[in-house]
Short mmCIF file of C-alpha atoms and ligand atoms in Angstrom, two decimals:
data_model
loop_
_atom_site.label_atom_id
_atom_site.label_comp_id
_atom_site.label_asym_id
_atom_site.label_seq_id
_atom_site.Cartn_x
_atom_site.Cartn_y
_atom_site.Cartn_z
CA UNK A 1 -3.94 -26.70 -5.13
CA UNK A 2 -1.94 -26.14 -1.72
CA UNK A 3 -4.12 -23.72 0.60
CA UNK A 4 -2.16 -21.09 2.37
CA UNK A 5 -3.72 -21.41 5.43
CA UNK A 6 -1.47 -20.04 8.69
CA UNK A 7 -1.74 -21.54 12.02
CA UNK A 8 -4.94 -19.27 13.24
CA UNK A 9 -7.13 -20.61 10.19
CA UNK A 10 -6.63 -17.19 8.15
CA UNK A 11 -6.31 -18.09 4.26
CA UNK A 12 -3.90 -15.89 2.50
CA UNK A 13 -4.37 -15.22 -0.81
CA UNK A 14 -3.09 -11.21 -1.57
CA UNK A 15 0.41 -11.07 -2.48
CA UNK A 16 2.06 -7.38 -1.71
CA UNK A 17 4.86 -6.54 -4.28
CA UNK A 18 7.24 -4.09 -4.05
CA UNK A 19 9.07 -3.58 -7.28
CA UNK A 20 11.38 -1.03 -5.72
CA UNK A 21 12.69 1.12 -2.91
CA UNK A 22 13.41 4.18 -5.59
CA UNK A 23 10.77 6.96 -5.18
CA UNK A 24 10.27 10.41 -6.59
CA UNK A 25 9.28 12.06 -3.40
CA UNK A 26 10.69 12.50 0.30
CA UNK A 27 7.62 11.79 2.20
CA UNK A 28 9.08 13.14 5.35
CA UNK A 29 7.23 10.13 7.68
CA UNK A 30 8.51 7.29 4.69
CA UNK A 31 11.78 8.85 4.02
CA UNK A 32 14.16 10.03 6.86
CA UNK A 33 16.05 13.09 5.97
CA UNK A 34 19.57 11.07 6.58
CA UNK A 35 20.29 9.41 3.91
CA UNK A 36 20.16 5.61 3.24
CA UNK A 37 21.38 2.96 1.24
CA UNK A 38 19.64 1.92 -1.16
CA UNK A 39 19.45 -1.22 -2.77
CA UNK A 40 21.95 -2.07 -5.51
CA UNK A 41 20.54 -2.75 -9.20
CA UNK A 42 21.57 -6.37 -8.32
CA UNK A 43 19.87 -7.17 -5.10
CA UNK A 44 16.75 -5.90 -6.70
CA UNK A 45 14.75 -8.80 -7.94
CA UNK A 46 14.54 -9.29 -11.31
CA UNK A 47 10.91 -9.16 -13.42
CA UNK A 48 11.43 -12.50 -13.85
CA UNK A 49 11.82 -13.51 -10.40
CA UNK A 50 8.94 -11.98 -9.26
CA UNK A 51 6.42 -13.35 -12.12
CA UNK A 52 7.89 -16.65 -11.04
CA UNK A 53 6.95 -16.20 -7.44
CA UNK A 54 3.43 -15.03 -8.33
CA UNK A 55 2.99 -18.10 -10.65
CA UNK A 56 4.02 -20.18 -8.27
CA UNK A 57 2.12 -18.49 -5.50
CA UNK A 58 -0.87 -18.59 -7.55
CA UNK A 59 -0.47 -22.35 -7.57
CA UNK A 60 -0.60 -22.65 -3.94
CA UNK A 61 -3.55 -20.26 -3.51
CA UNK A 62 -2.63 -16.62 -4.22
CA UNK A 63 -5.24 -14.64 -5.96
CA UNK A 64 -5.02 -11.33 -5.28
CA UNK A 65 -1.58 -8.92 -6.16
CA UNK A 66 -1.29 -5.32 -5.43
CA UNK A 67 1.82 -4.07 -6.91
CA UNK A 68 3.57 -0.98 -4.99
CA UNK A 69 7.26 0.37 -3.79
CA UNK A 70 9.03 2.82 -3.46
CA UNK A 71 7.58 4.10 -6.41
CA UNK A 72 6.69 1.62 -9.19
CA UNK A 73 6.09 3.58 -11.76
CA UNK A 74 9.50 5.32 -11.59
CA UNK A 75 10.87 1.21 -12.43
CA UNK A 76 11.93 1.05 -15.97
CA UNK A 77 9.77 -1.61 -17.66
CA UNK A 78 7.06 -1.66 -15.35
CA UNK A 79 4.12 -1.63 -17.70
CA UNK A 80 5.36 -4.35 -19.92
CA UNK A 81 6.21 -6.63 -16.28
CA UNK A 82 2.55 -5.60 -15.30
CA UNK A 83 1.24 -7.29 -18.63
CA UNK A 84 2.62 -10.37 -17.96
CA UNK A 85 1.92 -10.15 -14.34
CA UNK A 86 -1.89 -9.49 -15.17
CA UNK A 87 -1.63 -12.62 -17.94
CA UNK A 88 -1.30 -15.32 -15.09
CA UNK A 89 -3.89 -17.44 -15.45
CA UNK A 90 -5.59 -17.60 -11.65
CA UNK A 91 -5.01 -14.08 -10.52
CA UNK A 92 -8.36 -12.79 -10.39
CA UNK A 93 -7.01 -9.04 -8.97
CA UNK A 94 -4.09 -7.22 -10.04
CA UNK A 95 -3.74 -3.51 -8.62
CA UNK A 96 -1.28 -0.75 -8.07
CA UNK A 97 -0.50 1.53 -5.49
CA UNK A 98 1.17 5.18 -6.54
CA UNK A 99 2.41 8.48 -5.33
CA UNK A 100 0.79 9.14 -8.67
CA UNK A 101 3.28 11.89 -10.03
CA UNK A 102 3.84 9.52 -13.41
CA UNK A 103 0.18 8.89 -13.59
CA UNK A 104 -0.86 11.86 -16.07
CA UNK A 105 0.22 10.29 -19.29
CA UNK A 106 0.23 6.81 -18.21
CA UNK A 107 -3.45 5.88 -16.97
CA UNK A 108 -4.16 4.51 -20.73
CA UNK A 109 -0.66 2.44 -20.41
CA UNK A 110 -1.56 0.69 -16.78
CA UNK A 111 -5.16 0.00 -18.54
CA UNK A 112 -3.55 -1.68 -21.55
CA UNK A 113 -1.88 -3.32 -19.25
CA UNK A 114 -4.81 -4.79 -17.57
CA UNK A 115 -4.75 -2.58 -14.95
CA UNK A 116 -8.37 -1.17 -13.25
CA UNK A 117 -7.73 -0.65 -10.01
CA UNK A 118 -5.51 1.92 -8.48
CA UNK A 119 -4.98 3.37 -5.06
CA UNK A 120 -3.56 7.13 -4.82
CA UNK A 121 -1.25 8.26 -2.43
CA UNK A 122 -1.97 12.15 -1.43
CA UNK A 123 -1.21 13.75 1.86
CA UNK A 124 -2.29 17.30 1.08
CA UNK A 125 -4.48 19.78 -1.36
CA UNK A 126 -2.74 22.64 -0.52
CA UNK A 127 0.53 23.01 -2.87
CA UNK A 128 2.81 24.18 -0.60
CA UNK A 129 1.60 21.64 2.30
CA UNK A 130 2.24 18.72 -0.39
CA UNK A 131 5.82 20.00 -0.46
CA UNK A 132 6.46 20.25 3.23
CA UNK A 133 5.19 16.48 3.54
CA UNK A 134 6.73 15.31 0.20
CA UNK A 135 9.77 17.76 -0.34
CA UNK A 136 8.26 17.63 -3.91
CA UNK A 137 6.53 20.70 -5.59
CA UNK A 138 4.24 18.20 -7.57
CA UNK A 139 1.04 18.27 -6.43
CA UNK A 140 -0.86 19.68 -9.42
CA UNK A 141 0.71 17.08 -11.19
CA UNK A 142 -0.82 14.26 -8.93
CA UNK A 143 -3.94 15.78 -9.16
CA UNK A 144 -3.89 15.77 -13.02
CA UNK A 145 -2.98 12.00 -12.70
CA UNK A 146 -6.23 11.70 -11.00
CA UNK A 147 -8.14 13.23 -13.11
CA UNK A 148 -6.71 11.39 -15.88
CA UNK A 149 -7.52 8.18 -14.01
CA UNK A 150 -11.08 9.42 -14.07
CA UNK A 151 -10.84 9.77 -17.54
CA UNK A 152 -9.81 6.65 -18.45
CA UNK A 153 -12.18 4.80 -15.82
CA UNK A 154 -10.43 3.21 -13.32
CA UNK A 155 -12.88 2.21 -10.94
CA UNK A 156 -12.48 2.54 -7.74
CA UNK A 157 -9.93 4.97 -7.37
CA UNK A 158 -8.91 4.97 -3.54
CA UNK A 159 -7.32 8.39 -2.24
CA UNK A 160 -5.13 6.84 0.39
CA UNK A 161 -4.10 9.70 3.35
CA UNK A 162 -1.96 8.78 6.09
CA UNK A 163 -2.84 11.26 8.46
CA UNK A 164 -0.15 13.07 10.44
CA UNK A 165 -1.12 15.44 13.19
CA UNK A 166 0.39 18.74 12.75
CA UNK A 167 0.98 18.55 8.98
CA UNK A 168 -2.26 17.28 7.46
CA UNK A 169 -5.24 17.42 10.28
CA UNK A 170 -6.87 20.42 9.38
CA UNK A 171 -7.17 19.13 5.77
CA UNK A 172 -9.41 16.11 6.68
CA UNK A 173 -12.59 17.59 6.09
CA UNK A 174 -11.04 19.05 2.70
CA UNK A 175 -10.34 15.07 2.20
CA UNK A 176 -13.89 13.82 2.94
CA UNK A 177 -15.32 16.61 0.98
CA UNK A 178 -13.19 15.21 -2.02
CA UNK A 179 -15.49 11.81 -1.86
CA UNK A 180 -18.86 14.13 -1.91
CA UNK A 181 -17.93 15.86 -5.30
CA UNK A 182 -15.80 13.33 -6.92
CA UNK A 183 -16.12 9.08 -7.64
CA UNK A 184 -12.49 8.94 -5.46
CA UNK A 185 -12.60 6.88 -2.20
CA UNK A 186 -11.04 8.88 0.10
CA UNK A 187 -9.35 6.34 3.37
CA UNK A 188 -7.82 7.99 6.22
CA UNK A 189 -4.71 5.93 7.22
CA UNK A 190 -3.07 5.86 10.97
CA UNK A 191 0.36 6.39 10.91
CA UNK A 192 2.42 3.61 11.71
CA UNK A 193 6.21 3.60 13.28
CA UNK A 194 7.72 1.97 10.72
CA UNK A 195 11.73 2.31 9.87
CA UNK A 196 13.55 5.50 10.65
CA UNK A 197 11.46 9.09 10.10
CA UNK A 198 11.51 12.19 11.46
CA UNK A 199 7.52 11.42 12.89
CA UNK A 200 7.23 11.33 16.24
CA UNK A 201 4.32 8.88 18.06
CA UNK A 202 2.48 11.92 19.70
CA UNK A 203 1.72 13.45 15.66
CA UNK A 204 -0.22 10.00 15.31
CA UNK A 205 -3.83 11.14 15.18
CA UNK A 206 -6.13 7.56 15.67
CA UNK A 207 -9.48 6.58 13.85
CA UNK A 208 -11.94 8.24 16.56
CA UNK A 209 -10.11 11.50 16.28
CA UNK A 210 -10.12 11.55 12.82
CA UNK A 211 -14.39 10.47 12.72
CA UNK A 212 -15.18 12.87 14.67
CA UNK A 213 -13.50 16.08 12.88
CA UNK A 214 -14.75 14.42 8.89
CA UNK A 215 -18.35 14.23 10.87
CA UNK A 216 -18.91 18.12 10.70
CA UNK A 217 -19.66 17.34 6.67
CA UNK A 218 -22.43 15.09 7.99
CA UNK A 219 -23.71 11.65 8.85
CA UNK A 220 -21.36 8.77 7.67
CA UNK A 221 -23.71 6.43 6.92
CA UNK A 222 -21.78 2.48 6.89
CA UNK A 223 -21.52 0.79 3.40
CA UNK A 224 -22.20 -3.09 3.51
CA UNK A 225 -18.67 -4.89 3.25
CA UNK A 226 -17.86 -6.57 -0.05
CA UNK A 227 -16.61 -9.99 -0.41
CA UNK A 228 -12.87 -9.05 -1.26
CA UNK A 229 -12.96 -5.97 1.27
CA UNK A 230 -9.59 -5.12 2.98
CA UNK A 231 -9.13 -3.78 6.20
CA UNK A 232 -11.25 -0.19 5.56
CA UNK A 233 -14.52 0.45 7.63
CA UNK A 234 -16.48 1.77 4.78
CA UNK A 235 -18.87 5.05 4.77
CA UNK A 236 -20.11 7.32 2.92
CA UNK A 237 -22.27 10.75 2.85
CA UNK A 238 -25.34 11.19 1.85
CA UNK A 239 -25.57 11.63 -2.15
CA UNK A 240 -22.06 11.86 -2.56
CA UNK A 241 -20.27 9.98 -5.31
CA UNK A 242 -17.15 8.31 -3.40
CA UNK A 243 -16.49 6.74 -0.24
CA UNK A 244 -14.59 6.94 3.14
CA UNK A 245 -12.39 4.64 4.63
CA UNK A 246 -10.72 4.13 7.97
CA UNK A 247 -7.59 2.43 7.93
CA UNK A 248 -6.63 1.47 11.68
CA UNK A 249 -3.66 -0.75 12.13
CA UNK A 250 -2.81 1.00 15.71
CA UNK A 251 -6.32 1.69 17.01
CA UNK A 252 -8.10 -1.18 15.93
CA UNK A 253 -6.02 -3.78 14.41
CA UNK A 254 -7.65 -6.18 12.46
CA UNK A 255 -5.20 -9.37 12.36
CA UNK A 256 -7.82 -11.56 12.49
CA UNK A 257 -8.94 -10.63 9.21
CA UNK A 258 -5.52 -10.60 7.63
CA UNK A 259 -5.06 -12.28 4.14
CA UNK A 260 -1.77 -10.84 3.16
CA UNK A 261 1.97 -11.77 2.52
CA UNK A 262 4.41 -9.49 1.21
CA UNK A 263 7.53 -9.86 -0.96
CA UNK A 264 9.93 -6.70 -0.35
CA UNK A 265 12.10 -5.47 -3.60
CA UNK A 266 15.09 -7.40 -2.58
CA UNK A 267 13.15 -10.67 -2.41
CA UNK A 268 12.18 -11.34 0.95
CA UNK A 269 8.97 -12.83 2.07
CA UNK A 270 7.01 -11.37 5.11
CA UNK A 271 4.32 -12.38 6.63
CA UNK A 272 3.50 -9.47 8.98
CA UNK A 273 3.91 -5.67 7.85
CA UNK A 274 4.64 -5.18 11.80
CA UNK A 275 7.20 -7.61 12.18
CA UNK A 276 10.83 -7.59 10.93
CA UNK A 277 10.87 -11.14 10.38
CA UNK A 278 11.52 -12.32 6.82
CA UNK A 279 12.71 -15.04 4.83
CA UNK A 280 15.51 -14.79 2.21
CA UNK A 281 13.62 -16.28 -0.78
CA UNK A 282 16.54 -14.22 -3.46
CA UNK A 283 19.16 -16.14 -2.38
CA UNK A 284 16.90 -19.35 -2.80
CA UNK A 285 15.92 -18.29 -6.30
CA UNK A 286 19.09 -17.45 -7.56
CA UNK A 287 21.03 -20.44 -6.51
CA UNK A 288 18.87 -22.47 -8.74
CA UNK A 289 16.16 -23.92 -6.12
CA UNK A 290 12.81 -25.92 -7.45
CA UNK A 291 9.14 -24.59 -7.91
CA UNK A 292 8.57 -27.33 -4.93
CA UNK A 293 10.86 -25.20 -2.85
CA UNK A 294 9.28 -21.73 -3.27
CA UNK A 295 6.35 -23.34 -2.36
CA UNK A 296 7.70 -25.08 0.51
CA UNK A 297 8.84 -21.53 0.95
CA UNK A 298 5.89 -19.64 0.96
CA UNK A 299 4.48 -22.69 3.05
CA UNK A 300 6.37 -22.31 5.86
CA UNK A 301 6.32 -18.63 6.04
CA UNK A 302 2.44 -18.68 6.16
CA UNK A 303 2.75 -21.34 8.93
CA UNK A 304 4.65 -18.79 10.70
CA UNK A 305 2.83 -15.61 10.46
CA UNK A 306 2.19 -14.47 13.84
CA UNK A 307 -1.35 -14.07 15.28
CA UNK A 308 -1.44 -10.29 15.67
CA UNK A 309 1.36 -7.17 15.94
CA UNK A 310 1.98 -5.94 18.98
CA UNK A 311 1.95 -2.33 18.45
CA UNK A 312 -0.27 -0.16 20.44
CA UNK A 313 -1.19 3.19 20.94
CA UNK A 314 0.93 2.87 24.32
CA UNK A 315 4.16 1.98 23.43
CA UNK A 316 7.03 3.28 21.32
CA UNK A 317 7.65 -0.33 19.29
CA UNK A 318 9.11 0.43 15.97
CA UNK A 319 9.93 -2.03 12.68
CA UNK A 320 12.92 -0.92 11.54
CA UNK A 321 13.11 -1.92 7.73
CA UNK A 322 12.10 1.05 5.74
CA UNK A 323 8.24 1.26 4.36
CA UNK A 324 9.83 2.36 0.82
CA UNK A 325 11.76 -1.40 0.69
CA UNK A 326 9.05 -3.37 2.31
CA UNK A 327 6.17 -1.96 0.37
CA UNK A 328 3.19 0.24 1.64
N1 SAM B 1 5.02 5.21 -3.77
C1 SAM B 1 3.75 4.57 -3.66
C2 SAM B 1 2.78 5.47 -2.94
O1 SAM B 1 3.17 6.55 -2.48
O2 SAM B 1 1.62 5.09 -2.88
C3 SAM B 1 3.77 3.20 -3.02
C4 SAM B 1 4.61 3.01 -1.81
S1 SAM B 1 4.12 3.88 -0.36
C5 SAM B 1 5.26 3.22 0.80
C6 SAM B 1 2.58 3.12 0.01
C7 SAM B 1 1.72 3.78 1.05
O3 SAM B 1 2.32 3.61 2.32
C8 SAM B 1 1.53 5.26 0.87
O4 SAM B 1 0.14 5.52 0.92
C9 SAM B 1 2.21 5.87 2.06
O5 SAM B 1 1.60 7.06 2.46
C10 SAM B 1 2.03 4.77 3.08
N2 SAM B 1 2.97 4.85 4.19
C11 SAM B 1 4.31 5.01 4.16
N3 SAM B 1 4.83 5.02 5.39
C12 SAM B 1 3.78 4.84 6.24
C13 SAM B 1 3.65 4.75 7.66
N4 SAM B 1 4.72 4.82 8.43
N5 SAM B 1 2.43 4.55 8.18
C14 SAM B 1 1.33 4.47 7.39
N6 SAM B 1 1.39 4.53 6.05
C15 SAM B 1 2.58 4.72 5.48
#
């Protein structure tokens, strides 16, 4: 088996999918109110195409896929594809990342599909809040998604919240109270400037901030890090049932530790989030190319993955694909 080892010694084995750039909500900091293009049903790549990336990939190291959009489960077919995607034999992790507005009377689908891990996208509590953010009335039915993912024992379930200053901040400690009562955990994510939005840099709020207003709940005592532990600095409160997690990419980046590649839903291959470089492996695949030639692909791209981003608090640097194409 080929390692995919980059040029700084950091293995990468967790393959980011997005299966679309459709979504159901108008997350105003994901979506900008002008409206763009969006892909055409033929520069989408196929099922097919994808599981034969992934097989490939898996071939050449790739353990780990987290499947995510746009919206995924708004793809038509997505629970059969996830079968076969969770079939390959050498993928040890297969998760899914949702807005979680189709997740009510699906949770016992994604399971038969192999499915057991799921993060949850959910900027606000409050009803009418979730529609400012989203320009969707549907947060009760998020919530009953959760609760249905309860029900049918997905474990973890991981509350992600990009916090935005001015639309969500005085909601945190609502948030980190979630992970006291309930078995979600909860992780704050900094906003990044990603594509075109209506968010401007000074509504970031950073990691620190965000600490020290979830600390009037009490102590956040560290958890020990797990051996396939992303990015999040883990806590949690005393006796509660979930976790917290702190998800700085602008505060405290952490490059170093970086095991990811990404393959957007037109089929390019990134190896940065914060970088708008990309190779066109589509146009490969569909003019007939080998199995040796994805993997010389995905090879070279991983050779070329750049040490670290270079976005800081300071400065006003922006990627400007859109986070709905690349995949959050
Ligand atoms: N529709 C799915 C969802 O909402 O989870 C998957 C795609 S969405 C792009 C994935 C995640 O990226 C969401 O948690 C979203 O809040 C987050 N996200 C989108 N734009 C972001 C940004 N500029 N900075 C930080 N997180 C962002």
């Amino acid at each position: 088996m080929n390692i995919l080892m980059d040029s700084y010694n950091r293995s990468l084995s967790y393959l980011r999918i997005s299966i679309t750039d459709r979504c159901n909500l108008r997350c105003k900091y994901c979506t900008p109110l002008t409206p763009i293009t969006m892909l055409a049903h033929e520069e989408i790549l196929r099922y097919e195409e994808i599981l034969r990336i992934v097989r490939v990939g898996v071939q050449n190291g790739i353990s780990k896929v987290r499947i995510t959009g746009g919206e995924p489960l708004v793809r038509l077919g997505v629970y059969d594809f996830l079968q076969q995607l969770t079939a390959i034999k050498g993928l040890k992790d297969v998760s899914l990342t949702t807005n979680g507005v189709l997740l009510k009377n699906n949770t016992a689908r994604l399971r038969a599909a192999g499915i057991k891990r799921i993060n949850v996208s959910l900027d606000s509590m409050e009803s009418d809040n979730f529609k400012t953010i989203t320009g969707r009335d549907y947060y009760h039915k998020v919530w009953q998604g959760l609760e249905s993912a309860i029900k049918d024992g997905f474990d973890p379930i991981k509350i992600n919240v990009v916090v935005l200053n001015g639309l969500n901040e005085r909601e945190l400690t609502d948030f980190a109270g979630l992970s006291i009562q309930y078995p979600f955990h909860v992780r704050f994510i900094e906003y990044m400037p990603i594509g075109q939005s209506n968010f401007k840099p000074t509504q970031q709020l950073f990691t620190p901030e965000i600490k020290k207003i979830i600390s009037s709940l009490g102590e956040l005592i560290p958890v020990d890090r797990g051996e396939n532990d992303g990015p999040a600095e883990r806590y949690k409160f005393k006796n509660a049932r979930g976790e917290i997690g702190f998800i700085s990419p602008i505060s405290h980046h952490f490059c170093s530790q970086c095991s990811r590649l990404r393959l957007t839903a037109n089929g390019m291959l990134r190896s940065c989030l914060l970088s708008d470089h990309q190779v066109d492996l589509r146009t490969h695949l569909r003019s007939g190319c080998s199995d040796e030639k994805i993997s010389e692909i995905l090879l070279d791209t991983v050779k070329n993955k750049q040490q670290k981003h270079t976005i800081r608090e300071s400065n006003h640097f922006k990627i400007s694909s859109q986070m709905s194409a690349i995949g959050g």
